[in-house]
Short mmCIF file of C-alpha atoms in Angstrom, two decimals:
data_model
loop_
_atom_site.label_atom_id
_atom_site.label_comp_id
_atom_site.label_asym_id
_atom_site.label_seq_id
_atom_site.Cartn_x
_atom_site.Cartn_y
_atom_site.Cartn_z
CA UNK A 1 103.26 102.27 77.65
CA UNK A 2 100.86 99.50 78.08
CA UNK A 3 97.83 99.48 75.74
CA UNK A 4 94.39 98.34 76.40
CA UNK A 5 91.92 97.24 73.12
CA UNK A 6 88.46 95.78 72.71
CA UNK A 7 86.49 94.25 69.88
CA UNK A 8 85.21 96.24 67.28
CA UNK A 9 81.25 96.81 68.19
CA UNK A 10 78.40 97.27 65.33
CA UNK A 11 75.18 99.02 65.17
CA UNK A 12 73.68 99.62 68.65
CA UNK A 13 76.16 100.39 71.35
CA UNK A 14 75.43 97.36 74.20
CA UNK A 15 75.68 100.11 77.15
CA UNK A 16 72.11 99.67 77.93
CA UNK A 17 72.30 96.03 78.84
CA UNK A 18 72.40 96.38 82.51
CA UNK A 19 72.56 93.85 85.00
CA UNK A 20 70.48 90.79 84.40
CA UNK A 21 68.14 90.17 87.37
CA UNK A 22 68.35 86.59 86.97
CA UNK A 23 72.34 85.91 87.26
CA UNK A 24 73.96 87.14 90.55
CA UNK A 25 76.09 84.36 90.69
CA UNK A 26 79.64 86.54 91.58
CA UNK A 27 82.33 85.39 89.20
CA UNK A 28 85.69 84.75 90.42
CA UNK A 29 88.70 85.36 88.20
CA UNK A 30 92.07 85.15 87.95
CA UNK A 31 94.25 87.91 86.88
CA UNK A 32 97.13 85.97 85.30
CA UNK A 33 94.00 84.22 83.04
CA UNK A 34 91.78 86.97 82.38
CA UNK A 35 91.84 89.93 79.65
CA UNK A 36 90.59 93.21 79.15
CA UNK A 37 88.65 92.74 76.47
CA UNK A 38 87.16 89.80 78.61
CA UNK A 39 86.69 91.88 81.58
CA UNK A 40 85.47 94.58 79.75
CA UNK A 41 82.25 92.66 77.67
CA UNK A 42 81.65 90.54 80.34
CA UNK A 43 81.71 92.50 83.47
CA UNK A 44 82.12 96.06 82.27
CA UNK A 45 79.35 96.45 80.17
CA UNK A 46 77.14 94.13 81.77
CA UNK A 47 77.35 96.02 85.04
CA UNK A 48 78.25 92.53 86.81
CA UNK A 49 80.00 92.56 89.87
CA UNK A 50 83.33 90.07 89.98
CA UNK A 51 86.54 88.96 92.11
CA UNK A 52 89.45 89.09 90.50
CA UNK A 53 92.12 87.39 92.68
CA UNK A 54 96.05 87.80 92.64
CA UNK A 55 96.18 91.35 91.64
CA UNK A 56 98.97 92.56 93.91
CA UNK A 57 101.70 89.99 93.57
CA UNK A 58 103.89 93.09 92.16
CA UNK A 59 103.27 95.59 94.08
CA UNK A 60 105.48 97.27 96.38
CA UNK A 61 102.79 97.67 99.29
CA UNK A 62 102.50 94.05 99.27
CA UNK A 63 106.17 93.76 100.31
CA UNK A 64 106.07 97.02 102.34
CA UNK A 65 102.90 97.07 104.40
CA UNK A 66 102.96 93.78 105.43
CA UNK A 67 105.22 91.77 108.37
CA UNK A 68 103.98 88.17 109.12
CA UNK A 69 100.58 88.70 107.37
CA UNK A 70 99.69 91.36 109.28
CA UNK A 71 99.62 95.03 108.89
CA UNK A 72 103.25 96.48 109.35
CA UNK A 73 103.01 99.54 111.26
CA UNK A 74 106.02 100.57 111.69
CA UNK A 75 106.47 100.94 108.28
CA UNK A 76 104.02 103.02 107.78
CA UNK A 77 104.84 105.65 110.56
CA UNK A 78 108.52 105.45 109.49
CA UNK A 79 107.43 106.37 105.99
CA UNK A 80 104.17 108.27 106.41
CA UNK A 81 103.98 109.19 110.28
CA UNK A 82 103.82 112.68 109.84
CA UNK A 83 101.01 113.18 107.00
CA UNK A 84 97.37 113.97 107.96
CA UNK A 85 94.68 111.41 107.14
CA UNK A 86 90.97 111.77 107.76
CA UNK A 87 89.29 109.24 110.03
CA UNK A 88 86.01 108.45 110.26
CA UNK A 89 84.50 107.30 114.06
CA UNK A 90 82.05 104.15 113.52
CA UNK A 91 80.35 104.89 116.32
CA UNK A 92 79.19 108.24 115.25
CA UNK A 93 76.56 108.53 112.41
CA UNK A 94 75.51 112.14 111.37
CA UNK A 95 73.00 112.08 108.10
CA UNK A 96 73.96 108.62 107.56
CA UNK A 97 77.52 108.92 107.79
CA UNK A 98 80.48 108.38 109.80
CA UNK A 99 81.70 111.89 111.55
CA UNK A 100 85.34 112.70 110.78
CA UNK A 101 88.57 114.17 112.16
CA UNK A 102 92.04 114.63 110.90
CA UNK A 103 95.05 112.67 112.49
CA UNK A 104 98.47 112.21 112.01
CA UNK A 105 99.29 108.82 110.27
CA UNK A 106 101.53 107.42 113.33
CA UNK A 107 98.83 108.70 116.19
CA UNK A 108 96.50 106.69 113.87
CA UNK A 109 98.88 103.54 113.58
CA UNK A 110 99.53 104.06 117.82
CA UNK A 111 95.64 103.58 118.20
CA UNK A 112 95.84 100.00 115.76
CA UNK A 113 98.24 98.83 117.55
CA UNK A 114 96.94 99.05 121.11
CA UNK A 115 94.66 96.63 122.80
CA UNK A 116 92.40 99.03 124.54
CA UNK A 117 89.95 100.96 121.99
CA UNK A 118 87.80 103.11 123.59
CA UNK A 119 86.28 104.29 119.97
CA UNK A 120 86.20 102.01 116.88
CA UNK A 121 87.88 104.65 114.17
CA UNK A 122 88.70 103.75 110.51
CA UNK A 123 91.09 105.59 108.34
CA UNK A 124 89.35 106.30 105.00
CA UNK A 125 89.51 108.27 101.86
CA UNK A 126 92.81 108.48 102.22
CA UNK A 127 94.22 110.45 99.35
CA UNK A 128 98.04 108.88 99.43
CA UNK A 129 98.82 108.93 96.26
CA UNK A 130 97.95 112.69 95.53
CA UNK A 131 99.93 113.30 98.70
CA UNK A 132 102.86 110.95 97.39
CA UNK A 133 102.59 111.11 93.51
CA UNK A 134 106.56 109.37 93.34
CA UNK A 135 105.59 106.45 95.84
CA UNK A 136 104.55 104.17 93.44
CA UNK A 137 103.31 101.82 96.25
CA UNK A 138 100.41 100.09 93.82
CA UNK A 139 99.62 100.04 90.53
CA UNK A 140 96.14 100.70 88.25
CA UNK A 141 95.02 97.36 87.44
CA UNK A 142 94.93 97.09 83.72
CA UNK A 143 91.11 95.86 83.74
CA UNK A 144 90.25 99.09 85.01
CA UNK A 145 92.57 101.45 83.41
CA UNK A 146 90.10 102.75 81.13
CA UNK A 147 88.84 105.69 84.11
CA UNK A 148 87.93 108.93 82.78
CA UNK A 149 87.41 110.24 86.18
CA UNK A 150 90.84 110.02 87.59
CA UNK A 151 91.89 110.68 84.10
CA UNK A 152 90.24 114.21 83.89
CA UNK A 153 91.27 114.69 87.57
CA UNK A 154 94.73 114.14 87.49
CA UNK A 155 95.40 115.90 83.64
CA UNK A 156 93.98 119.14 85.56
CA UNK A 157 95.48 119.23 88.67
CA UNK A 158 91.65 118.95 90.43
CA UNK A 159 90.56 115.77 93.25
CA UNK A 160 90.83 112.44 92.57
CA UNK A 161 89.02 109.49 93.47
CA UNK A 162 92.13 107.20 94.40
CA UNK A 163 91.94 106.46 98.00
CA UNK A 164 93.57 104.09 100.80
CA UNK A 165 91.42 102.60 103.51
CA UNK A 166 92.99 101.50 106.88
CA UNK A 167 90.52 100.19 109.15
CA UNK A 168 90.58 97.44 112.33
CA UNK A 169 88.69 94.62 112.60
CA UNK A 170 84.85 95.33 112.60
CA UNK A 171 85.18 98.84 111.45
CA UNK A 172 82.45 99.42 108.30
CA UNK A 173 81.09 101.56 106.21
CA UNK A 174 77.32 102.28 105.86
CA UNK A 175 75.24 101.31 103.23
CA UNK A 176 75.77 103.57 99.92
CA UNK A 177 75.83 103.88 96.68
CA UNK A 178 79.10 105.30 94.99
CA UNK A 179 79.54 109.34 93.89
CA UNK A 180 78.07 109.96 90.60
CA UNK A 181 76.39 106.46 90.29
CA UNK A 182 80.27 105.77 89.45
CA UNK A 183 81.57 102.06 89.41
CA UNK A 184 84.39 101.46 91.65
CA UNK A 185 87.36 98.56 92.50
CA UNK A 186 88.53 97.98 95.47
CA UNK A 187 91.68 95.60 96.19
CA UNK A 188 92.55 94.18 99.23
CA UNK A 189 96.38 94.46 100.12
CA UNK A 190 96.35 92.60 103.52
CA UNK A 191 93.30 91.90 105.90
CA UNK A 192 89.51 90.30 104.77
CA UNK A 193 86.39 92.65 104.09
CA UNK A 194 82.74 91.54 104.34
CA UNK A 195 80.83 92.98 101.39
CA UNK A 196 76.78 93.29 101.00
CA UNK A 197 76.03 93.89 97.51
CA UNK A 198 72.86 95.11 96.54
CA UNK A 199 71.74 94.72 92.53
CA UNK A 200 69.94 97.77 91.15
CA UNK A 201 66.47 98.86 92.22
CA UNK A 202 66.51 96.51 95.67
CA UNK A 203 67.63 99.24 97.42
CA UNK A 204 63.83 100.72 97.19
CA UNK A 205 63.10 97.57 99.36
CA UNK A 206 65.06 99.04 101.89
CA UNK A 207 63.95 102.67 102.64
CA UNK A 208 61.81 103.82 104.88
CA UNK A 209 58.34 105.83 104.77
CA UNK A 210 60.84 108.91 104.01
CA UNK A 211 62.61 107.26 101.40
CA UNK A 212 65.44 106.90 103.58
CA UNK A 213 67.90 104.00 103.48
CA UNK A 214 68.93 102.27 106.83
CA UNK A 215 72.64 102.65 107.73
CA UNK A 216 73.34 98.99 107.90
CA UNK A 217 71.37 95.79 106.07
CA UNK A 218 70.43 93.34 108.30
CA UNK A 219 69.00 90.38 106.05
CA UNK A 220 66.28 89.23 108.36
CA UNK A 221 64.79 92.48 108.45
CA UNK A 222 64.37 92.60 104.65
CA UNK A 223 62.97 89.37 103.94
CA UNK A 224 62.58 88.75 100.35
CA UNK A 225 65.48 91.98 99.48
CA UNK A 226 67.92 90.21 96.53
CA UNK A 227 71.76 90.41 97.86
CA UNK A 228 75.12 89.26 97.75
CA UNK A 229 77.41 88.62 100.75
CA UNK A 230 81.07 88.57 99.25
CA UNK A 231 84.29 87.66 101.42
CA UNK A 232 87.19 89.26 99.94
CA UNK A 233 90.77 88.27 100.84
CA UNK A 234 94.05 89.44 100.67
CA UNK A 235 95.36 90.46 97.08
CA UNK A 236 91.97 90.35 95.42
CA UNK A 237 90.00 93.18 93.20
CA UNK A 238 86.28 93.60 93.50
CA UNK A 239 84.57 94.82 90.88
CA UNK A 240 81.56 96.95 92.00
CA UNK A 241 79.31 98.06 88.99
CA UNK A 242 76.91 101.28 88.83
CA UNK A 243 74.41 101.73 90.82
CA UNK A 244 74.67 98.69 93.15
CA UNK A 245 74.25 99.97 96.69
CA UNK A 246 76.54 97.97 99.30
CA UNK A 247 77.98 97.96 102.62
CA UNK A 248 81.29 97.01 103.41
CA UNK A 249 83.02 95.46 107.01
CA UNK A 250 86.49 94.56 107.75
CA UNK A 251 86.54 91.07 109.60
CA UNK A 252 90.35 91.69 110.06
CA UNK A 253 92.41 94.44 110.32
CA UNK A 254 92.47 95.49 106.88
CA UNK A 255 94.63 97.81 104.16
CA UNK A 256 92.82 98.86 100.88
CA UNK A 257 93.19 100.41 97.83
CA UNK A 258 89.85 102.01 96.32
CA UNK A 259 89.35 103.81 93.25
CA UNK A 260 85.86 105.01 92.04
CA UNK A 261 85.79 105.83 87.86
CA UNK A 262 83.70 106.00 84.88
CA UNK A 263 83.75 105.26 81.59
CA UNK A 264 81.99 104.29 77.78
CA UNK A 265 80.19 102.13 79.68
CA UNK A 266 79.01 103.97 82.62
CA UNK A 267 78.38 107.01 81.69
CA UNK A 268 74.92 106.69 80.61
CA UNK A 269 73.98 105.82 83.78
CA UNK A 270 76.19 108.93 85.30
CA UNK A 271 73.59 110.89 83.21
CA UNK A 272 70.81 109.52 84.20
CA UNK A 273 71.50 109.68 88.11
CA UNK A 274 72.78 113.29 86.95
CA UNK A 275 68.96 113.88 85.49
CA UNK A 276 67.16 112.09 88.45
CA UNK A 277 68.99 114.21 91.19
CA UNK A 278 68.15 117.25 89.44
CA UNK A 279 64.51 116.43 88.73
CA UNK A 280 64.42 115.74 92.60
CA UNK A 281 65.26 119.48 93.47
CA UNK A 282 63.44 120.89 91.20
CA UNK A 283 60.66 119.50 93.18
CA UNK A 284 62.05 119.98 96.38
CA UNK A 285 61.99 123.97 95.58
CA UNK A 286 58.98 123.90 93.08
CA UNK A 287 57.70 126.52 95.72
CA UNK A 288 60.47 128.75 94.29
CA UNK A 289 59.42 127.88 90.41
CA UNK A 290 58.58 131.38 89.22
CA UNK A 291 62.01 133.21 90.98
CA UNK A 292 64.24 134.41 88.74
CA UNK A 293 66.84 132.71 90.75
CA UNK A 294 65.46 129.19 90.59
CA UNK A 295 67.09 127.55 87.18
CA UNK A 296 70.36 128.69 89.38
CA UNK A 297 69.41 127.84 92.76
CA UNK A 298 68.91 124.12 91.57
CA UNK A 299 72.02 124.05 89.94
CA UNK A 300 73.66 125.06 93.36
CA UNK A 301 71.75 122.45 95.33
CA UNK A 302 72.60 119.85 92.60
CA UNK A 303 76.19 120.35 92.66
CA UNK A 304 76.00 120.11 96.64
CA UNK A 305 73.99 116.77 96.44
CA UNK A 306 75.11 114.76 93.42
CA UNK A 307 78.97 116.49 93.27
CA UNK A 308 78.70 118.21 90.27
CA UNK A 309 76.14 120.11 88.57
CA UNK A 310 75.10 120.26 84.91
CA UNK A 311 78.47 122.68 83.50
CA UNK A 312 80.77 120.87 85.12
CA UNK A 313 78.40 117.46 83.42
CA UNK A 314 79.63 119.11 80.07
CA UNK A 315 82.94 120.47 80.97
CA UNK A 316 84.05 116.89 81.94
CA UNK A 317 82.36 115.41 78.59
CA UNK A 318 84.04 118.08 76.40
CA UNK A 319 87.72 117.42 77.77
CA UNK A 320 87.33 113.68 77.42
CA UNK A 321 86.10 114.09 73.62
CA UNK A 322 88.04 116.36 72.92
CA UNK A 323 91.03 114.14 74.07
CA UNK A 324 89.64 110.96 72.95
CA UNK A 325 89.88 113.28 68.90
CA UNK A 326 93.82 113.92 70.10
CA UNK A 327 94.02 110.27 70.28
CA UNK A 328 92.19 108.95 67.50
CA UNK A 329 94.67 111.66 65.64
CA UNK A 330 97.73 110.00 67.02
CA UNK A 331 98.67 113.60 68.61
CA UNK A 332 98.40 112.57 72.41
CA UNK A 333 97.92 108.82 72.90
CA UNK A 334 98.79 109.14 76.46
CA UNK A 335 95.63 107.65 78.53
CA UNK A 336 95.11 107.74 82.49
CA UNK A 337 98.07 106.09 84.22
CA UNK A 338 100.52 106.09 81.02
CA UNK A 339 97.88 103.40 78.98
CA UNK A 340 97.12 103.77 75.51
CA UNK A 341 94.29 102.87 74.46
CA UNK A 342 93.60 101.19 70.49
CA UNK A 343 91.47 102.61 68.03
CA UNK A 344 88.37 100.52 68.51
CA UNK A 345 88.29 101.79 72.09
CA UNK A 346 88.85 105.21 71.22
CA UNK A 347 86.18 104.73 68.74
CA UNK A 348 83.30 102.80 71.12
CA UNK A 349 84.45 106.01 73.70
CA UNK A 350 83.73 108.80 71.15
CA UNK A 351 80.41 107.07 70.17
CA UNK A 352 79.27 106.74 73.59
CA UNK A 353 79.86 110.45 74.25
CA UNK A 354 78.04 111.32 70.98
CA UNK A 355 75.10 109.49 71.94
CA UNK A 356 75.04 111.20 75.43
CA UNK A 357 75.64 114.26 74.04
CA UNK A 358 72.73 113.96 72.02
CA UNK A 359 70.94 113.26 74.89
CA UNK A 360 72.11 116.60 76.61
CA UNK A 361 71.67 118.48 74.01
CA UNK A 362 67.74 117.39 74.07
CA UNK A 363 67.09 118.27 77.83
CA UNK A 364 65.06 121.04 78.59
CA UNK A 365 67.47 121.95 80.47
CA UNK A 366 70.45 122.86 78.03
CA UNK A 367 67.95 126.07 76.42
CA UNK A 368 67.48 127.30 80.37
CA UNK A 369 70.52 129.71 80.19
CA UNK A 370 72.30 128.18 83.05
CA UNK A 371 75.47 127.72 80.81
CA UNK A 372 77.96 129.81 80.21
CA UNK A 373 78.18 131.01 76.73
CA UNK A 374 82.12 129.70 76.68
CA UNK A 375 81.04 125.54 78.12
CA UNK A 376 78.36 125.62 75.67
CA UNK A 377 80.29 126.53 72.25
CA UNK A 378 83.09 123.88 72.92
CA UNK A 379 80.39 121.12 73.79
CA UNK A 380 79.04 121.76 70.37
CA UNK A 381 82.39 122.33 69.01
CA UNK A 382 83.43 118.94 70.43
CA UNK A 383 80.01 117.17 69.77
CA UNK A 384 80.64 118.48 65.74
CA UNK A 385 84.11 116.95 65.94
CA UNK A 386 83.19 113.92 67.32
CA UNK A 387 79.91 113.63 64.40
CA UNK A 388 82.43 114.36 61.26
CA UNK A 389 84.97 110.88 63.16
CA UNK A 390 81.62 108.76 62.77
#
């Protein structure tokens, strides 16, 4: 089991130092050099984009899905012809978005490989390795294998966020901003993508009248909009922090390997996107403010727009304290992806999830009655645990 550590961190937790305005210089790294306690001060908690180069030299992907540099596809329909992946048509856009269907894996890998394209279709959120949990085809990066996301996901049997991307040359995705303000890596096994990063607040330069965002950037239609244009290669890891908004093209035909998680260091920011979405449908339905149905109704329209809604908020924080105690107890030191993590990173986890608990527990929200009775006594139960550890 490998095990991941940090330094030990007095007084104030550092989770509100967010991206300096001033330094968007991206940072290339090199795996066999760098550390996680590195990564994690200097990236993680910083919310600062980075490349970290020559992360797949062991995996068996790298060997598999690739013949003479280029994508082997006869591998993959030998191996995975038969399984259903959704693809996404670039050149339809419904609500900002690229309209999907379901195909088989080798009709998909018959449309890369011929020369006439009559559509431009990309093979995304691919869960594989739900689909193939003994194909051990990549591996978690250590740097990021503190992900409570995946980690709550795949204890419980529920969705991940591990996904393969398959996608020809000039396919793209639009401009976004990842699911629960979440950070997320992406790693290149063969091709070259075309990223448009986007620190922090300069998305509001983008949007419209509306407040809607275009689908695509284009730079000299936005003069004066801070960005970064990042070429990623073959066998390297971006790093994309919270709450930068991007847009992503594949200048070759390209395999990837995404994973979107959250953490210590995140998941402040998770809350307060959490907050901000809800505040935004409360006023969306203020019409409805005096229904009896209307603490509910926003909860509903929450969970459709953000992806959860303010139970399952406290549901996930409860089952990561309440692990991270297991831990600290040396009863279950089992982490996502087999890693064990040491006791000052259990200890900066459980008081992060204090403090945000705290915060919770403060919102006008939490004395609404929109809680089950059941959620509510094992977040205090867990939040009492986790205030007798510190």
């Amino acid at each position: 089991m490998t095990k991941i550590e940090i330094d030990h961190f007095d007084g104030d937790l550092p989770i509100d130092n967010l991206s300096d305005s001033n330094n968007y210089d991206l940072k290339y790294l090199d795996a066999c050099d760098l550390n996680y306690a590195n990564f994690f001060e200097k990236f993680m908690l910083r919310n600062l984009p980075c490349i970290i180069r020559n992360i797949t030299s062991s995996w068996q992907c790298t060997n598999n899905w690739i013949k003479n540099e280029k994508i082997n596809i006869e591998y993959l329909i030998d191996h995975y012809g038969d399984v259903d992946a959704p693809v996404a048509d670039c050149d339809a856009i419904t609500f900002n978005a690229h309209c999907k269907i379901n195909m088989k894996v080798k009709e998909y890998m018959q449309y890369l490989q011929s020369c006439e394209r009559d559509k431009l279709l990309y093979l995304k959120d691919w869960h594989l390795r739900r689909l193939r949990p003994n194909d051990l085809f990549y591996e978690v990066p250590l740097f990021f294998g503190s992900d409570w996301l995946n980690e709550f996901a795949t204890d419980r049997g529920e969705d991940d966020f591990m996904f393969v991307y398959i996608g020809p040359t000039k396919s793209w995705t639009p401009l976004h901003a990842d699911v629960y303000n979440s950070y997320s890596w992406s790693v290149n096994v063969v091709g070259q993508k075309k990223w448009t990063l986007f620190p922090p607040g300069e998305e509001e330069k983008l949007k419209d009248s509306l407040g809607n965002l275009p689908v695509m950037f284009h730079p000299e239609k936005f003069p004066g909009v801070k960005f970064l244009e990042i070429v990623q290669d073959g066998g390297d890891a971006l790093f994309v922090p919270s709450g930068w908004h991007h847009q992503v093209v594949n200048l070759l035909d390209t395999i990837s390997i995404n994973h979107n998680w959250v953490n210590a260091c995140n998941i402040e920011n998770v809350w307060s996107s959490l907050q901000q979405c809800l505040s935004s449908v409360e006023y969306e339905i203020r019409d409805l403010k005096d229904s009896p149905e209307y603490i509910s109704q926003c909860q509903v329209i929450l969970k459709s727009l953000f992806g959860m809604d303010f139970s399952n908020f406290l549901i996930f924080l409860s089952y990561i304290g309440n692990k991270r105690i297991t831990q600290l107890r040396k009863e279950n030191s089992k982490g996502f992806n087999n890693i064990e993590l040491g006791q000052n990173h259990i200890m900066f986890d459980l008081k992060t999830l204090h403090k945000v608990m705290n915060l919770i527990q403060n919102h006008p929200i939490f004395s609404y009655n929109c809680i089950s009775p059941d959620i509510e006594s094992d977040f205090i139960k867990i939040k009492k645990s986790i205030s007798m550890i510190l």
